[in-house]
mmCIF file of C-alpha atoms and ligand atoms in Angstrom:
data_model
loop_
_atom_site.group_PDB
_atom_site.id
_atom_site.type_symbol
_atom_site.label_atom_id
_atom_site.label_comp_id
_atom_site.label_asym_id
_atom_site.label_seq_id
_atom_site.Cartn_x
_atom_site.Cartn_y
_atom_site.Cartn_z
ATOM 1 C CA MET A 123 110.883 96.247 167.938
ATOM 2 C CA SER A 124 110.505 98.601 165.231
ATOM 3 C CA ILE A 125 110.747 97.977 161.283
ATOM 4 C CA GLU A 126 113.458 100.725 159.929
ATOM 5 C CA THR A 127 111.620 101.902 156.277
ATOM 6 C CA THR A 128 113.539 103.496 154.508
ATOM 7 C CA PRO A 129 112.416 106.228 152.019
ATOM 8 C CA PHE A 130 111.807 104.971 148.750
ATOM 9 C CA GLU A 131 110.700 106.889 145.479
ATOM 10 C CA ILE A 132 108.708 105.435 143.208
ATOM 11 C CA LYS A 133 110.392 106.005 139.709
ATOM 12 C CA PHE A 134 108.969 106.067 136.172
ATOM 13 C CA SER A 135 110.718 103.103 134.033
ATOM 14 C CA GLU A 136 113.627 104.550 131.827
ATOM 15 C CA ARG A 137 111.654 103.217 128.594
ATOM 16 C CA LEU A 138 108.755 105.271 129.944
ATOM 17 C CA GLN A 139 111.126 108.638 131.211
ATOM 18 C CA SER A 140 112.852 108.051 127.380
ATOM 19 C CA LEU A 141 109.180 109.311 125.487
ATOM 20 C CA PRO A 142 109.864 113.094 124.271
ATOM 21 C CA PRO A 143 107.936 115.880 126.913
ATOM 22 C CA TYR A 144 104.285 115.764 125.815
ATOM 23 C CA LEU A 145 104.094 119.547 123.555
ATOM 24 C CA PHE A 146 100.904 120.762 124.544
ATOM 25 C CA VAL A 147 100.839 121.021 128.310
ATOM 26 C CA GLU A 148 100.456 124.636 127.903
ATOM 27 C CA ILE A 149 98.046 124.775 124.812
ATOM 28 C CA ASP A 150 95.352 121.675 126.196
ATOM 29 C CA ARG A 151 95.329 124.326 129.350
ATOM 30 C CA ALA A 152 94.896 127.346 127.347
ATOM 31 C CA ARG A 153 92.009 125.792 125.521
ATOM 32 C CA ARG A 154 90.191 124.079 128.264
ATOM 33 C CA GLU A 155 90.743 127.612 130.248
ATOM 34 C CA ALA A 156 88.998 129.385 126.898
ATOM 35 C CA ILE A 157 86.462 126.735 126.949
ATOM 36 C CA ALA A 158 85.630 127.174 130.806
ATOM 37 C CA ALA A 159 85.351 130.864 130.485
ATOM 38 C CA GLY A 160 82.411 130.077 127.879
ATOM 39 C CA ARG A 161 84.384 130.907 124.795
ATOM 40 C CA ASP A 162 83.459 129.347 121.804
ATOM 41 C CA ILE A 163 86.014 127.980 120.586
ATOM 42 C CA ILE A 164 86.031 125.793 117.022
ATOM 43 C CA ASN A 165 88.324 123.123 117.397
ATOM 44 C CA LEU A 166 90.076 122.001 114.535
ATOM 45 C CA GLY A 167 92.412 119.860 116.553
ATOM 46 C CA VAL A 168 90.703 116.853 117.070
ATOM 47 C CA GLY A 169 90.830 113.585 114.527
ATOM 48 C CA ASP A 170 88.400 112.292 115.552
ATOM 49 C CA PRO A 171 85.489 112.330 112.769
ATOM 50 C CA ASP A 172 81.935 114.184 114.364
ATOM 51 C CA GLN A 173 79.532 112.008 112.767
ATOM 52 C CA ARG A 174 77.339 109.046 114.852
ATOM 53 C CA THR A 175 78.358 105.363 114.047
ATOM 54 C CA HIS A 176 75.997 104.291 111.452
ATOM 55 C CA GLN A 177 72.312 102.389 112.759
ATOM 56 C CA VAL A 178 72.608 99.154 110.874
ATOM 57 C CA ILE A 179 76.334 98.656 112.975
ATOM 58 C CA ILE A 180 74.725 99.663 115.851
ATOM 59 C CA ASP A 181 72.224 97.062 115.229
ATOM 60 C CA ALA A 182 74.417 94.664 114.478
ATOM 61 C CA MET A 183 75.652 95.538 117.846
ATOM 62 C CA LYS A 184 72.840 95.979 120.187
ATOM 63 C CA LYS A 185 72.056 91.829 118.743
ATOM 64 C CA ALA A 186 74.727 90.857 118.973
ATOM 65 C CA VAL A 187 75.600 91.682 123.129
ATOM 66 C CA GLU A 188 72.153 90.012 123.075
ATOM 67 C CA ASP A 189 73.230 86.539 123.141
ATOM 68 C CA VAL A 190 74.821 84.966 125.303
ATOM 69 C CA ASN A 191 77.534 83.122 123.202
ATOM 70 C CA ASN A 192 79.206 86.388 123.322
ATOM 71 C CA HIS A 193 79.522 86.804 126.974
ATOM 72 C CA HIS A 194 82.616 84.555 127.058
ATOM 73 C CA TYR A 195 85.983 85.874 126.298
ATOM 74 C CA PRO A 196 86.810 86.031 123.105
ATOM 75 C CA PHE A 197 89.086 82.975 120.788
ATOM 76 C CA ASP A 198 92.493 85.167 120.625
ATOM 77 C CA ALA A 199 92.078 84.593 116.214
ATOM 78 C CA GLY A 200 88.879 86.365 116.698
ATOM 79 C CA VAL A 201 85.380 85.430 115.082
ATOM 80 C CA PRO A 202 86.357 83.630 111.403
ATOM 81 C CA GLN A 203 83.548 84.877 110.070
ATOM 82 C CA LEU A 204 85.037 88.348 110.694
ATOM 83 C CA ARG A 205 87.949 87.295 108.907
ATOM 84 C CA VAL A 206 86.808 85.872 106.205
ATOM 85 C CA GLU A 207 84.577 89.341 105.800
ATOM 86 C CA ILE A 208 87.653 91.238 105.613
ATOM 87 C CA ALA A 209 89.555 89.126 103.225
ATOM 88 C CA LYS A 210 86.299 89.287 100.750
ATOM 89 C CA TRP A 211 86.680 93.484 101.478
ATOM 90 C CA PHE A 212 90.174 93.158 100.436
ATOM 91 C CA LYS A 213 90.107 91.416 97.264
ATOM 92 C CA ASN A 214 87.047 93.684 96.244
ATOM 93 C CA ARG A 215 88.574 96.797 97.319
ATOM 94 C CA PHE A 216 92.006 96.014 96.774
ATOM 95 C CA ALA A 217 92.256 92.558 94.864
ATOM 96 C CA VAL A 218 94.373 91.170 97.044
ATOM 97 C CA GLU A 219 93.842 87.374 98.274
ATOM 98 C CA LEU A 220 94.280 87.137 102.216
ATOM 99 C CA GLU A 221 93.912 83.646 103.559
ATOM 100 C CA PRO A 222 92.181 84.582 106.874
ATOM 101 C CA GLN A 223 93.585 81.903 109.013
ATOM 102 C CA THR A 224 96.735 83.270 108.607
ATOM 103 C CA GLU A 225 97.143 86.201 107.154
ATOM 104 C CA ILE A 226 94.594 88.227 108.755
ATOM 105 C CA TYR A 227 94.301 89.584 112.440
ATOM 106 C CA PRO A 228 91.289 91.223 114.540
ATOM 107 C CA LEU A 229 93.015 94.090 116.528
ATOM 108 C CA ILE A 230 90.580 96.744 119.523
ATOM 109 C CA GLY A 231 91.938 98.785 117.387
ATOM 110 C CA SER A 232 94.578 99.230 114.250
ATOM 111 C CA LYS A 233 96.665 101.205 117.354
ATOM 112 C CA GLU A 234 97.113 98.368 119.985
ATOM 113 C CA GLY A 235 98.512 96.043 116.931
ATOM 114 C CA ILE A 236 101.034 99.060 116.253
ATOM 115 C CA ALA A 237 101.876 99.113 120.286
ATOM 116 C CA HIS A 238 101.981 95.415 120.029
ATOM 117 C CA LEU A 239 104.003 94.384 116.947
ATOM 118 C CA PRO A 240 107.507 96.479 117.759
ATOM 119 C CA LEU A 241 106.867 93.877 120.743
ATOM 120 C CA GLY A 242 106.880 90.394 118.831
ATOM 121 C CA ILE A 243 110.105 91.554 116.061
ATOM 122 C CA ILE A 244 112.161 94.696 117.266
ATOM 123 C CA ASN A 245 114.888 93.328 119.705
ATOM 124 C CA PRO A 246 116.516 95.915 122.311
ATOM 125 C CA GLY A 247 119.633 98.223 119.783
ATOM 126 C CA ASP A 248 117.967 97.464 116.352
ATOM 127 C CA LYS A 249 117.474 100.201 114.339
ATOM 128 C CA VAL A 250 113.945 101.239 113.094
ATOM 129 C CA VAL A 251 113.324 103.733 110.490
ATOM 130 C CA LEU A 252 110.360 105.908 110.142
ATOM 131 C CA THR A 253 109.154 109.078 108.745
ATOM 132 C CA GLU A 254 108.326 112.275 110.873
ATOM 133 C CA PRO A 255 106.308 113.936 111.081
ATOM 134 C CA ALA A 256 104.540 111.621 112.283
ATOM 135 C CA TYR A 257 100.948 109.885 114.340
ATOM 136 C CA PRO A 258 103.372 109.341 117.508
ATOM 137 C CA ALA A 259 101.848 106.052 118.549
ATOM 138 C CA TYR A 260 104.584 104.151 116.497
ATOM 139 C CA GLN A 261 107.293 106.246 118.527
ATOM 140 C CA ALA A 262 106.748 105.070 121.837
ATOM 141 C CA ALA A 263 105.946 101.853 120.489
ATOM 142 C CA VAL A 264 109.041 101.094 118.591
ATOM 143 C CA THR A 265 110.918 103.212 121.824
ATOM 144 C CA PHE A 266 109.016 101.264 124.311
ATOM 145 C CA ALA A 267 110.250 97.364 122.189
ATOM 146 C CA GLY A 268 113.982 98.682 122.563
ATOM 147 C CA GLY A 269 113.993 100.166 119.311
ATOM 148 C CA LYS A 270 116.356 102.652 118.246
ATOM 149 C CA ILE A 271 114.671 105.656 116.501
ATOM 150 C CA GLN A 272 116.175 106.854 112.606
ATOM 151 C CA TYR A 273 114.266 109.096 111.450
ATOM 152 C CA LEU A 274 113.699 110.019 108.038
ATOM 153 C CA PRO A 275 112.580 113.922 107.427
ATOM 154 C CA LEU A 276 109.563 114.193 105.327
ATOM 155 C CA LYS A 277 109.228 117.277 102.763
ATOM 156 C CA ALA A 278 106.720 119.632 100.773
ATOM 157 C CA SER A 279 109.322 118.936 97.821
ATOM 158 C CA HIS A 280 108.883 115.522 97.511
ATOM 159 C CA GLY A 281 105.381 115.029 98.248
ATOM 160 C CA PHE A 282 105.845 113.601 101.628
ATOM 161 C CA LEU A 283 107.079 110.635 100.627
ATOM 162 C CA PRO A 284 110.786 109.664 102.136
ATOM 163 C CA LYS A 285 112.987 109.025 99.257
ATOM 164 C CA ILE A 286 113.813 105.368 98.351
ATOM 165 C CA GLU A 287 117.855 106.325 98.158
ATOM 166 C CA ASP A 288 118.081 107.539 101.799
ATOM 167 C CA ILE A 289 115.961 104.269 102.556
ATOM 168 C CA GLU A 290 119.148 102.658 100.004
ATOM 169 C CA SER A 291 121.998 103.841 102.000
ATOM 170 C CA LEU A 292 121.008 103.297 105.296
ATOM 171 C CA LYS A 293 122.615 99.781 107.108
ATOM 172 C CA ASN A 294 121.532 97.393 110.084
ATOM 173 C CA VAL A 295 117.586 98.433 109.619
ATOM 174 C CA LYS A 296 115.391 95.930 110.973
ATOM 175 C CA ALA A 297 111.944 97.741 110.081
ATOM 176 C CA ILE A 298 110.257 100.595 108.665
ATOM 177 C CA PHE A 299 107.394 102.195 109.088
ATOM 178 C CA VAL A 300 105.448 104.373 106.683
ATOM 179 C CA CYS A 301 101.797 105.744 106.527
ATOM 180 C CA TYR A 302 99.736 106.987 103.099
ATOM 181 C CA PRO A 303 97.496 108.455 103.146
ATOM 182 C CA ASN A 304 99.811 109.941 106.520
ATOM 183 C CA ASN A 305 99.017 111.740 109.440
ATOM 184 C CA PRO A 306 99.632 114.584 109.621
ATOM 185 C CA THR A 307 100.773 115.656 106.554
ATOM 186 C CA ALA A 308 97.152 114.449 104.149
ATOM 187 C CA ALA A 309 100.061 113.083 101.861
ATOM 188 C CA THR A 310 99.756 109.888 99.780
ATOM 189 C CA ALA A 311 101.823 107.243 98.322
ATOM 190 C CA ASP A 312 101.221 106.000 94.566
ATOM 191 C CA LYS A 313 101.572 101.936 93.588
ATOM 192 C CA LYS A 314 104.858 103.054 91.540
ATOM 193 C CA PHE A 315 105.942 104.204 95.426
ATOM 194 C CA TYR A 316 104.962 100.676 97.216
ATOM 195 C CA GLN A 317 106.794 98.879 94.175
ATOM 196 C CA ASP A 318 110.261 100.807 95.069
ATOM 197 C CA LEU A 319 109.856 100.503 98.710
ATOM 198 C CA VAL A 320 108.944 97.107 98.680
ATOM 199 C CA ALA A 321 112.033 96.523 96.020
ATOM 200 C CA VAL A 322 114.689 98.103 98.364
ATOM 201 C CA CYS A 323 112.887 96.780 101.487
ATOM 202 C CA LYS A 324 113.619 93.548 100.238
ATOM 203 C CA SER A 325 117.344 93.716 98.822
ATOM 204 C CA LYS A 326 118.328 95.009 102.449
ATOM 205 C CA GLY A 327 115.694 92.567 104.637
ATOM 206 C CA ILE A 328 113.512 95.450 106.292
ATOM 207 C CA ILE A 329 110.059 94.706 107.277
ATOM 208 C CA ILE A 330 107.858 96.941 106.134
ATOM 209 C CA VAL A 331 105.222 98.052 108.690
ATOM 210 C CA SER A 332 102.488 99.923 106.402
ATOM 211 C CA ASP A 333 99.168 101.869 108.042
ATOM 212 C CA LEU A 334 96.900 102.098 105.860
ATOM 213 C CA ALA A 335 94.182 103.807 108.706
ATOM 214 C CA TYR A 336 92.911 106.045 106.020
ATOM 215 C CA SER A 337 92.330 104.009 103.208
ATOM 216 C CA GLU A 338 88.739 104.950 102.559
ATOM 217 C CA VAL A 339 89.064 109.041 103.299
ATOM 218 C CA TYR A 340 90.476 110.083 99.562
ATOM 219 C CA TYR A 341 89.080 113.128 97.543
ATOM 220 C CA ASP A 342 88.955 113.785 93.614
ATOM 221 C CA GLY A 343 87.451 109.628 93.151
ATOM 222 C CA ILE A 344 91.815 108.807 93.455
ATOM 223 C CA LYS A 345 91.802 105.844 95.506
ATOM 224 C CA PRO A 346 94.922 105.248 97.544
ATOM 225 C CA PRO A 347 96.600 101.641 96.935
ATOM 226 C CA SER A 348 97.515 98.913 99.730
ATOM 227 C CA ILE A 349 100.549 97.626 100.001
ATOM 228 C CA LEU A 350 99.816 94.392 99.929
ATOM 229 C CA GLU A 351 98.936 95.026 96.471
ATOM 230 C CA VAL A 352 102.684 95.078 95.133
ATOM 231 C CA GLU A 353 103.948 91.710 94.072
ATOM 232 C CA GLY A 354 106.182 89.657 96.593
ATOM 233 C CA ALA A 355 105.259 92.654 98.754
ATOM 234 C CA LYS A 356 103.462 89.827 100.684
ATOM 235 C CA ASP A 357 107.093 88.340 101.660
ATOM 236 C CA ILE A 358 108.149 91.736 103.996
ATOM 237 C CA ALA A 359 105.275 93.781 105.094
ATOM 238 C CA ILE A 360 102.258 93.803 107.611
ATOM 239 C CA GLU A 361 99.273 96.482 106.981
ATOM 240 C CA PHE A 362 96.610 97.850 109.846
ATOM 241 C CA HIS A 363 93.465 98.773 109.055
ATOM 242 C CA SER A 364 90.768 100.877 110.846
ATOM 243 C CA PHE A 365 86.803 101.110 111.037
ATOM 244 C CA SER A 366 87.854 104.187 113.406
ATOM 245 C CA LYS A 367 87.786 106.083 110.538
ATOM 246 C CA THR A 368 85.780 104.829 107.279
ATOM 247 C CA TYR A 369 83.090 104.090 109.451
ATOM 248 C CA PHE A 370 82.736 106.796 112.477
ATOM 249 C CA MET A 371 83.501 103.824 115.178
ATOM 250 C CA THR A 372 86.858 105.136 117.017
ATOM 251 C CA GLY A 373 85.200 104.846 120.448
ATOM 252 C CA TRP A 374 84.398 100.472 119.302
ATOM 253 C CA ARG A 375 88.139 100.053 119.095
ATOM 254 C CA LEU A 376 88.358 97.288 116.474
ATOM 255 C CA GLY A 377 90.588 96.796 113.050
ATOM 256 C CA TRP A 378 93.281 94.328 112.204
ATOM 257 C CA ALA A 379 96.197 93.611 110.448
ATOM 258 C CA CYS A 380 97.036 91.659 107.404
ATOM 259 C CA GLY A 381 100.222 90.059 105.489
ATOM 260 C CA ASN A 382 102.914 88.278 106.057
ATOM 261 C CA PRO A 383 101.566 85.418 107.485
ATOM 262 C CA LYS A 384 104.694 84.920 110.440
ATOM 263 C CA LEU A 385 104.284 89.297 111.654
ATOM 264 C CA VAL A 386 100.701 88.484 111.451
ATOM 265 C CA SER A 387 101.289 85.373 114.342
ATOM 266 C CA ALA A 388 104.238 87.221 116.138
ATOM 267 C CA LEU A 389 102.181 89.915 116.867
ATOM 268 C CA ALA A 390 99.372 87.098 117.524
ATOM 269 C CA LYS A 391 101.597 85.722 120.078
ATOM 270 C CA VAL A 392 102.225 89.396 121.643
ATOM 271 C CA LYS A 393 98.459 89.545 121.960
ATOM 272 C CA SER A 394 97.400 86.511 123.343
ATOM 273 C CA ASN A 395 100.073 87.466 126.284
ATOM 274 C CA CYS A 396 98.363 90.789 127.048
ATOM 275 C CA ASP A 397 94.753 90.890 125.774
ATOM 276 C CA SER A 398 92.084 88.254 125.010
ATOM 277 C CA GLY A 399 90.991 89.675 121.853
ATOM 278 C CA VAL A 400 88.063 91.901 120.801
ATOM 279 C CA PHE A 401 84.534 91.722 122.609
ATOM 280 C CA ASN A 402 83.089 89.268 119.960
ATOM 281 C CA ALA A 403 80.145 91.645 120.031
ATOM 282 C CA ILE A 404 81.806 94.605 118.402
ATOM 283 C CA GLN A 405 83.177 92.179 115.770
ATOM 284 C CA TYR A 406 79.759 91.079 115.272
ATOM 285 C CA ALA A 407 79.113 95.210 114.422
ATOM 286 C CA GLY A 408 82.494 95.037 112.812
ATOM 287 C CA ILE A 409 80.920 92.681 109.730
ATOM 288 C CA ALA A 410 77.872 94.582 109.408
ATOM 289 C CA ALA A 411 80.163 97.847 108.779
ATOM 290 C CA LEU A 412 82.014 95.786 105.916
ATOM 291 C CA ASN A 413 78.932 94.514 104.480
ATOM 292 C CA MET A 414 76.894 98.239 104.700
ATOM 293 C CA ASP A 415 75.599 99.768 101.743
ATOM 294 C CA PRO A 416 78.572 101.619 100.381
ATOM 295 C CA ARG A 417 76.935 104.241 99.561
ATOM 296 C CA ALA A 418 77.032 105.338 103.121
ATOM 297 C CA ILE A 419 80.863 105.763 102.522
ATOM 298 C CA GLU A 420 80.904 107.832 99.071
ATOM 299 C CA ASP A 421 78.620 110.319 101.516
ATOM 300 C CA MET A 422 81.212 110.154 104.364
ATOM 301 C CA ARG A 423 84.052 111.556 101.561
ATOM 302 C CA VAL A 424 81.306 114.102 99.664
ATOM 303 C CA GLU A 425 81.090 115.502 102.821
ATOM 304 C CA TYR A 426 84.732 116.003 103.790
ATOM 305 C CA GLN A 427 84.809 116.877 100.205
ATOM 306 C CA THR A 428 82.844 119.821 101.101
ATOM 307 C CA ARG A 429 84.815 120.774 103.993
ATOM 308 C CA ARG A 430 87.796 120.113 102.778
ATOM 309 C CA ASP A 431 86.714 122.989 99.509
ATOM 310 C CA ALA A 432 85.004 125.171 102.124
ATOM 311 C CA LEU A 433 88.035 125.714 104.380
ATOM 312 C CA ILE A 434 91.045 125.885 101.161
ATOM 313 C CA ASN A 435 89.045 128.514 99.039
ATOM 314 C CA GLY A 436 87.707 129.962 101.985
ATOM 315 C CA LEU A 437 91.205 130.701 103.470
ATOM 316 C CA ARG A 438 92.706 131.033 99.790
ATOM 317 C CA ALA A 439 90.337 133.589 99.012
ATOM 318 C CA VAL A 440 91.840 135.460 102.615
ATOM 319 C CA GLY A 441 95.416 135.505 101.219
ATOM 320 C CA TRP A 442 96.377 132.012 102.609
ATOM 321 C CA LYS A 443 97.185 129.328 99.882
ATOM 322 C CA ILE A 444 97.279 126.487 101.222
ATOM 323 C CA ASP A 445 97.740 122.624 99.266
ATOM 324 C CA PRO A 446 94.303 121.027 99.183
ATOM 325 C CA PRO A 447 94.786 116.959 100.594
ATOM 326 C CA GLN A 448 94.143 114.284 98.263
ATOM 327 C CA ALA A 449 93.075 112.025 101.027
ATOM 328 C CA ALA A 450 92.492 111.601 104.687
ATOM 329 C CA PHE A 451 90.674 114.414 106.908
ATOM 330 C CA TYR A 452 93.208 116.461 107.589
ATOM 331 C CA VAL A 453 94.761 119.976 106.013
ATOM 332 C CA TRP A 454 98.457 120.574 106.374
ATOM 333 C CA ALA A 455 99.500 123.945 106.553
ATOM 334 C CA LYS A 456 102.095 126.201 105.637
ATOM 335 C CA LEU A 457 101.938 128.815 108.297
ATOM 336 C CA PRO A 458 101.740 132.214 106.987
ATOM 337 C CA SER A 459 104.818 134.133 106.389
ATOM 338 C CA LYS A 460 103.645 136.517 109.008
ATOM 339 C CA PHE A 461 103.674 133.484 111.692
ATOM 340 C CA ASN A 462 106.642 132.412 112.966
ATOM 341 C CA ASP A 463 107.097 128.958 114.183
ATOM 342 C CA SER A 464 103.663 126.457 114.962
ATOM 343 C CA MET A 465 103.538 126.777 118.786
ATOM 344 C CA SER A 466 103.205 130.325 118.762
ATOM 345 C CA THR A 467 100.462 130.571 116.044
ATOM 346 C CA ALA A 468 98.092 127.797 117.519
ATOM 347 C CA LYS A 469 98.217 130.209 120.456
ATOM 348 C CA THR A 470 97.579 133.484 118.620
ATOM 349 C CA PHE A 471 94.747 131.975 117.170
ATOM 350 C CA LEU A 472 93.197 130.416 119.970
ATOM 351 C CA GLU A 473 93.871 133.689 122.326
ATOM 352 C CA GLN A 474 92.956 135.962 118.613
ATOM 353 C CA ALA A 475 90.374 133.917 117.087
ATOM 354 C CA ASP A 476 89.144 130.714 119.430
ATOM 355 C CA ILE A 477 90.212 128.300 117.032
ATOM 356 C CA VAL A 478 92.042 125.393 117.977
ATOM 357 C CA VAL A 479 94.743 123.691 115.712
ATOM 358 C CA THR A 480 97.329 121.197 116.232
ATOM 359 C CA PRO A 481 101.160 122.589 116.345
ATOM 360 C CA GLY A 482 103.182 120.787 113.127
ATOM 361 C CA ILE A 483 106.749 120.032 115.736
ATOM 362 C CA GLY A 484 103.979 118.231 118.209
ATOM 363 C CA PHE A 485 104.228 115.740 115.115
ATOM 364 C CA GLY A 486 107.712 116.091 114.799
ATOM 365 C CA LYS A 487 111.299 118.283 113.822
ATOM 366 C CA SER A 488 109.921 118.657 110.029
ATOM 367 C CA GLY A 489 106.519 119.315 111.480
ATOM 368 C CA GLU A 490 107.918 123.140 112.239
ATOM 369 C CA GLY A 491 106.156 125.774 109.731
ATOM 370 C CA TYR A 492 102.909 124.253 109.908
ATOM 371 C CA VAL A 493 99.482 123.312 111.369
ATOM 372 C CA ARG A 494 97.116 120.811 111.405
ATOM 373 C CA MET A 495 93.485 120.982 110.395
ATOM 374 C CA SER A 496 90.943 118.617 111.144
ATOM 375 C CA LEU A 497 87.810 118.944 108.746
ATOM 376 C CA THR A 498 85.821 116.546 111.797
ATOM 377 C CA LEU A 499 83.074 119.829 111.901
ATOM 378 C CA PRO A 500 80.158 120.717 109.482
ATOM 379 C CA THR A 501 80.586 123.129 107.251
ATOM 380 C CA ASP A 502 79.332 126.032 108.659
ATOM 381 C CA ARG A 503 81.701 125.876 111.271
ATOM 382 C CA ILE A 504 84.744 125.454 109.236
ATOM 383 C CA HIS A 505 82.397 128.910 107.171
ATOM 384 C CA GLU A 506 82.886 130.276 110.563
ATOM 385 C CA ALA A 507 86.419 129.381 111.053
ATOM 386 C CA VAL A 508 87.758 130.870 107.818
ATOM 387 C CA ALA A 509 85.974 134.508 108.925
ATOM 388 C CA ARG A 510 87.146 134.428 112.265
ATOM 389 C CA LEU A 511 91.203 133.701 110.677
ATOM 390 C CA ALA A 512 90.383 136.106 107.804
ATOM 391 C CA LYS A 513 90.078 139.013 110.562
ATOM 392 C CA ILE A 514 93.982 137.690 111.479
ATOM 393 C CA LEU A 515 95.912 136.880 109.013
HETATM 394 C C1 PLP B 6 93.643 107.097 113.655
HETATM 395 C C2 PLP B 6 94.613 106.567 113.022
HETATM 396 C C3 PLP B 6 94.667 105.204 113.534
HETATM 397 C C4 PLP B 6 93.542 104.949 114.091
HETATM 398 O O1 PLP B 6 93.708 104.226 115.187
HETATM 399 P P1 PLP B 6 92.858 103.134 115.805
HETATM 400 O O2 PLP B 6 93.820 102.558 116.597
HETATM 401 O O3 PLP B 6 92.142 102.001 115.068
HETATM 402 O O4 PLP B 6 91.734 103.566 116.240
HETATM 403 C C5 PLP B 6 96.350 105.006 112.922
HETATM 404 N N1 PLP B 6 96.976 104.947 112.628
HETATM 405 C C6 PLP B 6 96.740 106.351 112.285
HETATM 406 C C7 PLP B 6 98.276 107.475 111.367
HETATM 407 C C8 PLP B 6 95.042 107.397 112.567
HETATM 408 O O5 PLP B 6 95.598 108.640 112.213
#
């Protein structure tokens, strides 16, 4: 007797299929080919600091790895001392009190928390507002939870901030995501914006998700505020923080969520069913990072500011007038008039100048007409990039 086998095709889930197509296939291939051909590529496309993690953090990690107590499952909520240190850091930086047990939760990088939170608060069909252009993780996270996305376009004419009256006019919105300092536009928000946002969201029952990954990457001494500085924000907001950019720790995977205890507990519940927390040794490394000499963080800002000025002033001198960012390590540059669209501009830069930039369209419809350039390269490479661009602009 033979067993009937029906041929079948393995298919991705509808949720996976509903993700937008990956736009960078062609340009990624062109970049790989250029590198393989031995061309000296200057990559202004990466959002990953080029500097090494500070030695005090590495040393704390080494010590923690040797401790057998750290070789077991971490408790879900993490090493209690890490949450206490985060609360101290937060008070010192934002003058906001957080209750370590209920209002802070460690994450395997903030992207992990951003991805998991919607599963705890969004029902299929719930409307979620995203600003665009945006960090692509929000879109995926909301889509995976079955949420319906409503986009609010960010315009240069409004400082790349959503208009409060636009939010006011929306109906049946469950949550809104905001990110300031913003990736990719490098725009910042002041406390007044957050006050207005909290007021309108409170009146309409909208949960606010704030992504503050770039809180410590700022220029000219203007510190980005936390939404939690606003009176009453903790009633409706959760904020994501990351060690990645501040401490050059992208590969370590450490961040935290903080704010409204119910929102924090929703995320904690999802996580306890998906992962078992952050490796304890990395949490001890995080404690060392939070207690590091603040001059090291100031040095980072000075370095990025030097690079920013080299790029902006260099390009201005050859006719490309770009507004300098006030925060984050990105330059969001409106295309010079001789270039048509962001994708073909990126291709031209690669083909004619061996320079990689990120086409704005990859961050959303309103990103068209822009390219994003990262400041994660030493100043001499930035000078070289300017010299090359000067020839084709
Ligand atoms: C880099 C980045 C993060 C941080 O992600 P981690 O998972 O903490 O490394 C979060 N949000 C935005 C907008 C980013 O650019």
